[in-house]
XYZ file of C-alpha atoms in Angstrom:
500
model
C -27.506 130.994 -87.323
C -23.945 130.470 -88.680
C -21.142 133.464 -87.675
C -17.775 133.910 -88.895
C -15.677 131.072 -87.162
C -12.558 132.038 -85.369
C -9.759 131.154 -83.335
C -10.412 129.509 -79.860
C -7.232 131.813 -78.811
C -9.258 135.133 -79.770
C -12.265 134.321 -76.741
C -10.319 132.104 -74.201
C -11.157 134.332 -71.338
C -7.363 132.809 -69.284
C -3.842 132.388 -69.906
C -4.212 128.489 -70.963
C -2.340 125.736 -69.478
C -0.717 123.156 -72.295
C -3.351 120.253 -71.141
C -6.255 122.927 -71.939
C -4.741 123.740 -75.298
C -4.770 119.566 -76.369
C -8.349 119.765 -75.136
C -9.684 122.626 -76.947
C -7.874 121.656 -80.665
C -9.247 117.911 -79.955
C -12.670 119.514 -79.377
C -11.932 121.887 -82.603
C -10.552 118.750 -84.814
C -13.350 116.406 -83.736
C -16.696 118.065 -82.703
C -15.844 120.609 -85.219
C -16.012 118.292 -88.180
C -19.231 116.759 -87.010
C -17.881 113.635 -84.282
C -18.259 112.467 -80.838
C -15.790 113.564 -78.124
C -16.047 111.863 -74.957
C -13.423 114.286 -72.041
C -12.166 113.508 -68.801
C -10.855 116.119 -67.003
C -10.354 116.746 -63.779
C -12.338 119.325 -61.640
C -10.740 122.220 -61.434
C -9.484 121.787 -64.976
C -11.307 124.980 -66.878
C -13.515 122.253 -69.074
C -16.452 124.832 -68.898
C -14.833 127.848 -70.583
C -12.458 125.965 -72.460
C -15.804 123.715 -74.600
C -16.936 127.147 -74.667
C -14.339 129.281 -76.414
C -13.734 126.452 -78.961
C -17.441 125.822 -79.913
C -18.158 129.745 -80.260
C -15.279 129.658 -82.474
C -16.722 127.487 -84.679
C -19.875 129.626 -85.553
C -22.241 127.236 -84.954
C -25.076 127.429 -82.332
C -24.467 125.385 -78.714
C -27.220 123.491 -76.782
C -25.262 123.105 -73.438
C -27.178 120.472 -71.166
C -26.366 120.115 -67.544
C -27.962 119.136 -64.163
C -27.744 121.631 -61.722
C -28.817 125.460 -61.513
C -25.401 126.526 -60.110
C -23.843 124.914 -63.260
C -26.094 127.142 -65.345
C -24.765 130.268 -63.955
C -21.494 129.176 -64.035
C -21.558 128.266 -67.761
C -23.693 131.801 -68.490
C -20.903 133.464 -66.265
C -18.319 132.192 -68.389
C -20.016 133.456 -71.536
C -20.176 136.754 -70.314
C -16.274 136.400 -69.325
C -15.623 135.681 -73.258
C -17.781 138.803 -74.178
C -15.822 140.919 -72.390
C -12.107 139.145 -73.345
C -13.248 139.246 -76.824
C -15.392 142.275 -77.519
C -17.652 139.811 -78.813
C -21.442 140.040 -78.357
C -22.456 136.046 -78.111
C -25.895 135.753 -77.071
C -26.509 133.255 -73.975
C -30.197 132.009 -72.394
C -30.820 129.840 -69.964
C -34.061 128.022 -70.635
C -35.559 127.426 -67.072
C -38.361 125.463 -66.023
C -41.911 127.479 -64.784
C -40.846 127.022 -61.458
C -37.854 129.250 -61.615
C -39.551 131.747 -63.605
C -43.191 131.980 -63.224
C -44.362 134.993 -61.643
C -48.066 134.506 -61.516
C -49.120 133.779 -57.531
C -51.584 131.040 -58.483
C -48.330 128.788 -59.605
C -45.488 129.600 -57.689
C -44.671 127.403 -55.253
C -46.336 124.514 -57.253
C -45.105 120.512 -57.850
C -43.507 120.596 -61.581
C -46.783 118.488 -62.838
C -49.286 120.875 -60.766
C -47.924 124.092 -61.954
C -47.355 122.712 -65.591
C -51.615 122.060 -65.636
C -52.499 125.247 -63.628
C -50.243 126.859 -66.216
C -51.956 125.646 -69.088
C -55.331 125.904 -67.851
C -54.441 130.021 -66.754
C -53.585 130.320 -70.643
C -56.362 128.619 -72.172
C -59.099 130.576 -69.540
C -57.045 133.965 -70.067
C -56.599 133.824 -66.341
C -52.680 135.011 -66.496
C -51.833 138.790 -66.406
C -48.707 138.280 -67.975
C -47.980 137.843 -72.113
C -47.159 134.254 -73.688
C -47.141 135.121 -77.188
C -44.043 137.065 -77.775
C -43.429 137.799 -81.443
C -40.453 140.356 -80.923
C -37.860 140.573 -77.922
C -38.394 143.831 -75.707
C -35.264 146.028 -76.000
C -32.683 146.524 -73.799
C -31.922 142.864 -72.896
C -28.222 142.060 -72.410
C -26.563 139.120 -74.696
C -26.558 137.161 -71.565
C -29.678 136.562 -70.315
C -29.574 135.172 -66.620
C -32.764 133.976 -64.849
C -32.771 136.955 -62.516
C -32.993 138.714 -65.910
C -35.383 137.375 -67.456
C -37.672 137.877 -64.360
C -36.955 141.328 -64.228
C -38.050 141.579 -67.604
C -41.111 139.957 -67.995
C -42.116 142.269 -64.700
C -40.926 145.688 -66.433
C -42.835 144.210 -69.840
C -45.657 142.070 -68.692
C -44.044 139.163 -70.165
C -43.516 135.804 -69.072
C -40.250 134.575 -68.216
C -40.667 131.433 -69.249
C -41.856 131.888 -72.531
C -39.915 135.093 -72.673
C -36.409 132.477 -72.583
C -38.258 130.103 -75.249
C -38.655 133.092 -77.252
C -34.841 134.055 -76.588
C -34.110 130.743 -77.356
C -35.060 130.838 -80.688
C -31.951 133.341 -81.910
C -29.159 132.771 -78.847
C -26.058 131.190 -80.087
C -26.221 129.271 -76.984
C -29.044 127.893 -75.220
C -28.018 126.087 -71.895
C -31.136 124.278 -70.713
C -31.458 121.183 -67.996
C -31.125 117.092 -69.012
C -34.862 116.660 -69.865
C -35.230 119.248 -72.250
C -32.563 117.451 -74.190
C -33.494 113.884 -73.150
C -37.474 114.156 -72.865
C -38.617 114.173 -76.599
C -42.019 115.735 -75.389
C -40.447 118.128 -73.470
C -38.139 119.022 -76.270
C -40.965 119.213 -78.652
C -42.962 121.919 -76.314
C -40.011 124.290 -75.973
C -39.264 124.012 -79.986
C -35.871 122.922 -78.881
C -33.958 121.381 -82.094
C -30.389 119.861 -82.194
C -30.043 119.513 -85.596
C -27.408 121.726 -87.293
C -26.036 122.313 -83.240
C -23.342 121.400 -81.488
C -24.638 119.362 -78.382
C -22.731 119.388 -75.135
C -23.345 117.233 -72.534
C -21.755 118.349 -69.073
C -21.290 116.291 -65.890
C -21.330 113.166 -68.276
C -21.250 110.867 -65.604
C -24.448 111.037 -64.809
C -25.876 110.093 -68.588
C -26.671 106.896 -67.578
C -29.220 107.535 -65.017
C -30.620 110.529 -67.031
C -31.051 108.625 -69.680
C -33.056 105.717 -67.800
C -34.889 107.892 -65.839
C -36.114 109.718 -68.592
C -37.677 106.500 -70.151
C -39.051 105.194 -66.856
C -42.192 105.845 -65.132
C -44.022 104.720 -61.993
C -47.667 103.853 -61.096
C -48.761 104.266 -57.507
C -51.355 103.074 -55.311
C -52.127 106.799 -54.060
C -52.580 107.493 -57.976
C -54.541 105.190 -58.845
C -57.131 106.358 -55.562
C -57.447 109.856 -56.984
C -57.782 108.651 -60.293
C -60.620 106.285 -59.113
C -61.798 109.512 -57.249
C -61.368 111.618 -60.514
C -63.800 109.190 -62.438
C -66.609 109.153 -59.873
C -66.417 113.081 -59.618
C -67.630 112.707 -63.579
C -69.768 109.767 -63.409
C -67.103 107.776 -65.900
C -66.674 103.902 -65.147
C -64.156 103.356 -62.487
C -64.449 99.729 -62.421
C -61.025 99.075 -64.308
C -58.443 101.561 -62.281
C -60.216 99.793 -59.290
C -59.224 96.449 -60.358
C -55.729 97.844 -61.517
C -55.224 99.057 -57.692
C -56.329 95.879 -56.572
C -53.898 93.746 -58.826
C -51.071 96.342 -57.633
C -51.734 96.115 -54.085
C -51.453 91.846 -54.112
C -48.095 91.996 -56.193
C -46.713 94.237 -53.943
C -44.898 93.179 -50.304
C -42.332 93.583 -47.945
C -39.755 92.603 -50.582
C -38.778 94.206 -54.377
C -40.824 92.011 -56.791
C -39.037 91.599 -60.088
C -41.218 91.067 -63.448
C -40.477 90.894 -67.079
C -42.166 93.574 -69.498
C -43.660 91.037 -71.470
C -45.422 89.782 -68.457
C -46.634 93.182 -67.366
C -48.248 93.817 -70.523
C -50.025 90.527 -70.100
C -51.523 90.958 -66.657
C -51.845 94.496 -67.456
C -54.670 93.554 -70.071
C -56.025 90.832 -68.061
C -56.822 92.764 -65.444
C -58.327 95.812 -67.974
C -60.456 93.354 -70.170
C -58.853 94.814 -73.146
C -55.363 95.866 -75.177
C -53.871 98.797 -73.094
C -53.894 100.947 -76.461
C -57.276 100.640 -76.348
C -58.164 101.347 -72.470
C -55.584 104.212 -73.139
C -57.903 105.710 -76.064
C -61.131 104.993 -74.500
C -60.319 106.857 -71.381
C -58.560 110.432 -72.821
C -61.424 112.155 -73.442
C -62.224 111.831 -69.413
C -58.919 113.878 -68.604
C -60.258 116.658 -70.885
C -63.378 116.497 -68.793
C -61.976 116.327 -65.210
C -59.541 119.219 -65.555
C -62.803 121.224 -66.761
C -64.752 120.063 -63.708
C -62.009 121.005 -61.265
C -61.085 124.290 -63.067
C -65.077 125.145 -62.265
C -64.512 124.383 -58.945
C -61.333 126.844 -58.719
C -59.135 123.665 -58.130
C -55.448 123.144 -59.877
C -56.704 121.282 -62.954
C -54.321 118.241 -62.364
C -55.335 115.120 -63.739
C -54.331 111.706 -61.700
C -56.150 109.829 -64.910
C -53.553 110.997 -67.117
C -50.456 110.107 -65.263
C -52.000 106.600 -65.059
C -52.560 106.177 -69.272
C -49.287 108.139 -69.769
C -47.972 105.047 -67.539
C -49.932 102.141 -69.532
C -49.068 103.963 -72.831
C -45.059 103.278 -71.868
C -45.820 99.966 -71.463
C -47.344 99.031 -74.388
C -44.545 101.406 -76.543
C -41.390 100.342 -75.375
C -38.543 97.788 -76.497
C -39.955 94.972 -73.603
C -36.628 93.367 -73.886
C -34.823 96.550 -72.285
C -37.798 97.158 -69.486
C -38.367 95.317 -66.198
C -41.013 95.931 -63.549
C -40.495 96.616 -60.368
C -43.127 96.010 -57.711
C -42.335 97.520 -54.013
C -43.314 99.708 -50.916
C -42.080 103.328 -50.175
C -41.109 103.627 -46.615
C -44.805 105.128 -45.802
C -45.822 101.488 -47.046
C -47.799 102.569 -50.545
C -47.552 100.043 -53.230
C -45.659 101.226 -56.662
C -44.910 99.678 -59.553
C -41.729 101.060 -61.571
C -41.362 100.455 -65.083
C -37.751 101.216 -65.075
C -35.247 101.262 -68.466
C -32.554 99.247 -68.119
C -30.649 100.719 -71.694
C -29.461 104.310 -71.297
C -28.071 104.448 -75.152
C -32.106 103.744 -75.890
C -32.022 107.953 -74.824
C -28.539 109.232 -75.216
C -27.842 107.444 -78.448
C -30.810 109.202 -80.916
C -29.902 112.496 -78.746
C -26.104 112.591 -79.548
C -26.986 111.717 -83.516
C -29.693 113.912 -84.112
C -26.358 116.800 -83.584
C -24.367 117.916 -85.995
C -21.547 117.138 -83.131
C -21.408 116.284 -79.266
C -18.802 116.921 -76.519
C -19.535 114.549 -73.491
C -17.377 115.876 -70.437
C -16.795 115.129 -67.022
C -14.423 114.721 -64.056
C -15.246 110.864 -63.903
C -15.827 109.076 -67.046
C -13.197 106.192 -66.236
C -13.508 103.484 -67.628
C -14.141 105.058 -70.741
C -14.528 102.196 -73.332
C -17.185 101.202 -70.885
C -18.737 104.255 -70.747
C -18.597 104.485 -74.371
C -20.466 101.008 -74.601
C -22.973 101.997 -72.032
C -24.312 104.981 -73.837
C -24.362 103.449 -77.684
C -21.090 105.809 -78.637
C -18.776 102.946 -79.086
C -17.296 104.908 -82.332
C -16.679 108.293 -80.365
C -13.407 109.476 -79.678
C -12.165 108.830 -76.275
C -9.381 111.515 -74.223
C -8.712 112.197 -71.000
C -6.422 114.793 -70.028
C -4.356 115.515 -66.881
C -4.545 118.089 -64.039
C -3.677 121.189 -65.050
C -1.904 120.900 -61.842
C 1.847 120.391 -61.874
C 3.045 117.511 -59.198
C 5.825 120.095 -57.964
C 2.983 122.195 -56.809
C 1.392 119.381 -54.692
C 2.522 118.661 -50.972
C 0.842 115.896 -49.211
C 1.118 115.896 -45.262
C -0.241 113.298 -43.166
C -0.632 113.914 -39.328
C -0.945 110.458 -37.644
C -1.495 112.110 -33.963
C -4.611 113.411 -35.089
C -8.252 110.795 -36.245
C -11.279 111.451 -37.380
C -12.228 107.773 -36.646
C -16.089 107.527 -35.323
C -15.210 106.154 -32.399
C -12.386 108.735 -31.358
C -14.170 111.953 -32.366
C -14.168 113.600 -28.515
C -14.161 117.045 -27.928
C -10.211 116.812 -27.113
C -9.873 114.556 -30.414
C -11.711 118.121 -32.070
C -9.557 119.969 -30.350
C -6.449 118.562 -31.104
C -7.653 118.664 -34.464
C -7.774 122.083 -34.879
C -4.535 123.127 -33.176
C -3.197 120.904 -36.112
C -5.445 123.379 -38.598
C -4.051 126.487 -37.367
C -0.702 125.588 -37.256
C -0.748 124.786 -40.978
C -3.347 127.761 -41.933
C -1.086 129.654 -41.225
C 1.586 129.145 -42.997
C -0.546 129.246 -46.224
C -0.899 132.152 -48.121
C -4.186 132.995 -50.087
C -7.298 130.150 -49.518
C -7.681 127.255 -47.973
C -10.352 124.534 -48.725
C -11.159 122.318 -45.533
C -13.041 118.973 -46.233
C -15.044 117.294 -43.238
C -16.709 113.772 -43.424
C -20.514 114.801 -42.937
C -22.158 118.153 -42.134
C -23.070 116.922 -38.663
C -19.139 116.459 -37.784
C -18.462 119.798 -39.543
C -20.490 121.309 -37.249
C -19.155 119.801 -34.181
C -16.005 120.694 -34.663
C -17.280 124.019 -35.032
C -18.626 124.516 -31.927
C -15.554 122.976 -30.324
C -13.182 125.173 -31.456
C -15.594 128.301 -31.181
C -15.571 127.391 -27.120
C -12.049 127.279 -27.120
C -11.406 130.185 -29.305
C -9.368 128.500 -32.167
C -12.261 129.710 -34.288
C -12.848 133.503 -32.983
C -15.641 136.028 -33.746
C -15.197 139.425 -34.690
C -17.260 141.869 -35.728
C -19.521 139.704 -37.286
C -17.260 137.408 -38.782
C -15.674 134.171 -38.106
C -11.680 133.298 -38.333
C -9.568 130.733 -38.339
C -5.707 130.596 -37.823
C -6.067 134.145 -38.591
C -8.066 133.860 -41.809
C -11.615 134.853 -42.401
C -13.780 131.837 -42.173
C -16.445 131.029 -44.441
C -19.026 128.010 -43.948
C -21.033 126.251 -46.459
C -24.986 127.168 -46.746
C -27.687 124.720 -46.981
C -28.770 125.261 -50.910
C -27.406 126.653 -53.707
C -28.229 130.155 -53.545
C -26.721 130.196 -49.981
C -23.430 128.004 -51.118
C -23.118 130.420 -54.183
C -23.162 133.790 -52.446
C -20.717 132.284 -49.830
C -17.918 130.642 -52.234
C -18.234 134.386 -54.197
C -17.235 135.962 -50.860
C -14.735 133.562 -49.974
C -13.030 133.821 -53.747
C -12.785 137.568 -53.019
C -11.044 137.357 -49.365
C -8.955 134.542 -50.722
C -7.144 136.145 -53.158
C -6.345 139.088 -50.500
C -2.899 139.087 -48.727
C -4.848 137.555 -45.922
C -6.485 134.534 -47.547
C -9.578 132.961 -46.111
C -11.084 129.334 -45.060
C -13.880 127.897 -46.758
C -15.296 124.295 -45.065
């Protein structure tokens, strides 16, 4: 899928700042010809758009990996801003898990493992209405394709979602898609997602490390192991084993973390089984087969408990023991677990970053970034960090020592006085204004305090501060999103707004 490379300056959406320019020619000069970059900019900084209008220009297809859902729109919003700067028609999907995009009723509102065996089970029994097996695209779909999109589309065409983004996938120049399609090799597999001949990009870097021990750990639990004892009765398959494996877990496990080495897992592990976990593993797979049949016939959610428990033992007896340790505790409802946890990140990020034909790590907070570097296996990668596009002259710091937020002062006249303090500073700022509270809880408080003594005021509906409209943060994404969009609009207005 190689297009005519241009110049970064052609799709740049923004009048760039000089610190935006350094980053998109070091992404150009390096990632371009094939290396590592590893970016630290600050929030606020444009790293989204700017990664973007570079890579595009290169003519190569993107895999863009992040975490969140509201970082998926943003980074499909800012495609869609390049489209329209450049006249270009850069194709964008967003691949999405089956819970954001299933629209059969027997799945939605499923746990990720649930829906993912109810979802293969529909498919295999022909029990879905709606088309898996799409060969061409339906027309009319937009470069971009957003979730919201997609789901429209696969309810106007009969067509899954899901399957209708893997399809998508298959000929977008970018594919944006969460952590463990890139991390989880099995996952990656499924979808068909490659990275070789792609640029990878790996945004909100900061959190690589956990992502990349996460998605090499697992955990056994007692309540597993009960079903799974349940699930072999149900088929009259020998139980004895999982029952002595729930035994063994619930005398290692107490009050207190229990730390164990890997190699001494593995032992007691096929002490307690009578025989090479491999080989328990194998003897026992044919038994998921037959308890997802049974419980299909009974009109249950084909999950299997059985499985979860081999796919556990067969980490065990797979992994580098000298970068695993076991980790025996409670939860806080007192169940025993035993976490097989990595303790090697670069053991995931390292193959990951390779396999690309060029990788852009980014993030806000990457400091120290030899360390970082180290952490992940990408001692060799280049190493920048750039500085606020911010200019110092444009930064006033005031600090108002009649006012606390200290626990232990926080009284309604404290709140009070607090707010006077606001206002008198609102407004004498033109455009938006960003206020920043401790917790939630003490947002709220102060809320309420100034409402009953009308420093915030309602009108018609809407809230304001020092004469500003006043927006307040929702309690998920969606709500958050819809809010910040409002309070962009009113803050650019000659009246501003207030967004805590």
């Amino acid at each position: 899928m190689q297009a005519r490379r241009q110049s970064w300056w052609e799709l740049f959406p923004y009048n760039p700042y000089p610190q935006q320019v350094d980053f998109m020619n070091d992404v150009k000069r390096i990632v371009g010809s094939g290396g590592v970059l590893i970016a630290e900019g600050c929030n606020g900084f444009g790293k989204t758009s700017s990664a973007l209008s570079c890579l595009l220009a290169l003519g190569r297809p993107i895999v863009y990996a992040t975490r969140t859902h509201e970082q998926v729109r943003q980074v499909l919003t800012e495609i869609i801003a390049i489209n329209e700067k450049s006249g270009e028609r850069f194709t964008a999907v967003n691949l999405a898990s089956r819970q954001h995009l299933c629209l059969n009723p027997d799945c939605q509102d499923l746990p990720q493992r649930e829906l993912l065996e109810v979802c293969r089970a529909l498919k295999e029994g022909e029990g879905c209405d709606y088309e898996i097996d799409i060969q061409e695209l339906p027309s009319g779909l937009p470069p971009v394709l957003l979730p919201r999109k997609l789901i429209s589309m696969g309810q106007q065409n009969s067509l899954c979602p899901y399957y209708l983004a893997r399809r998508a996938a298959k000929q977008s120049r970018v594919v944006v898609a969460p952590y463990a399609y890139v991390f989880d090799t099995i996952v990656r597999a499924s979808v068909g997602l490659s990275l070789s001949g792609k640029v990878l990009v790996l945004d909100e870097g900061h959190n690589l490390d956990k992502v990349g021990q996460e998605s090499l750990s697992d955990t056994l639990s007692e309540r597993s192991l009960d079903i799974a004892t349940g699930e072999l009765k149900l088929i009259g398959k020998a139980k004895t084993e999982i029952e002595r494996l729930t035994e063994y877990l619930r005398e290692h496990t107490s009050d207190e973390p229990f730390l164990q080495s890997s190699e001494e897992l593995e032992k007691e592990l096929e002490s307690v089984l009578g025989c090479g976990l491999q080989t328990f593993v194998r003897r026992y797979l044919e038994a998921v087969k037959v308890i997802r049949t049974w419980k299909m016939r009974q009109g249950d959610p084909p999950v299997c408990y059985l499985n979860g428990v081999l796919s556990f033992l067969s980490l065990v007896f797979s992994s580098t023991k000298s970068q695993y340790i076991a980790i025996y505790q409670r939860t806080a409802y007192g169940a025993a677990v035993l976490e097989y946890r990595c303790l090697d990140p670069s053991l995931a990020v390292q193959p990951v970053v390779e396999e690309a034909s060029g990788a852009l790590i980014m993030s806000g907070t990457l400091s120290p970034m030899n360390l970082f570097a180290e952490i992940m296996g990408l001692s060799q990668a280049e190493k920048r960090s750039y500085p606020s596009i911010q200019s110092s002259e444009n930064i006033r710091m005031v600090i108002d020592t009649s006012v606390t937020t200290r626990f232990e002062e926080r009284s309604d006249e404290m709140i009070l006085q607090v707010g006077k303090s606001l206002v008198a500073d609102i407004v004498e700022v033109s455009n938006g204004v960003l206020l920043f509270f401790t917790q939630r809880r003490f947002m709220s408080r102060c809320l309420d305090v100034w409402r009953a003594n009308n420093i915030v005021e309602a009108r018609k509906n809407q809230l304001y501060l020092g004469g500003k409209p006043l927006f307040v943060e929702g309690f998920n994404a969606e709500e958050n999103r819809m809010v910040v969009e409002r309070y962009k609009e009113e803050a650019v207005s000659p009246k501003g707004a207030v967004l805590c």
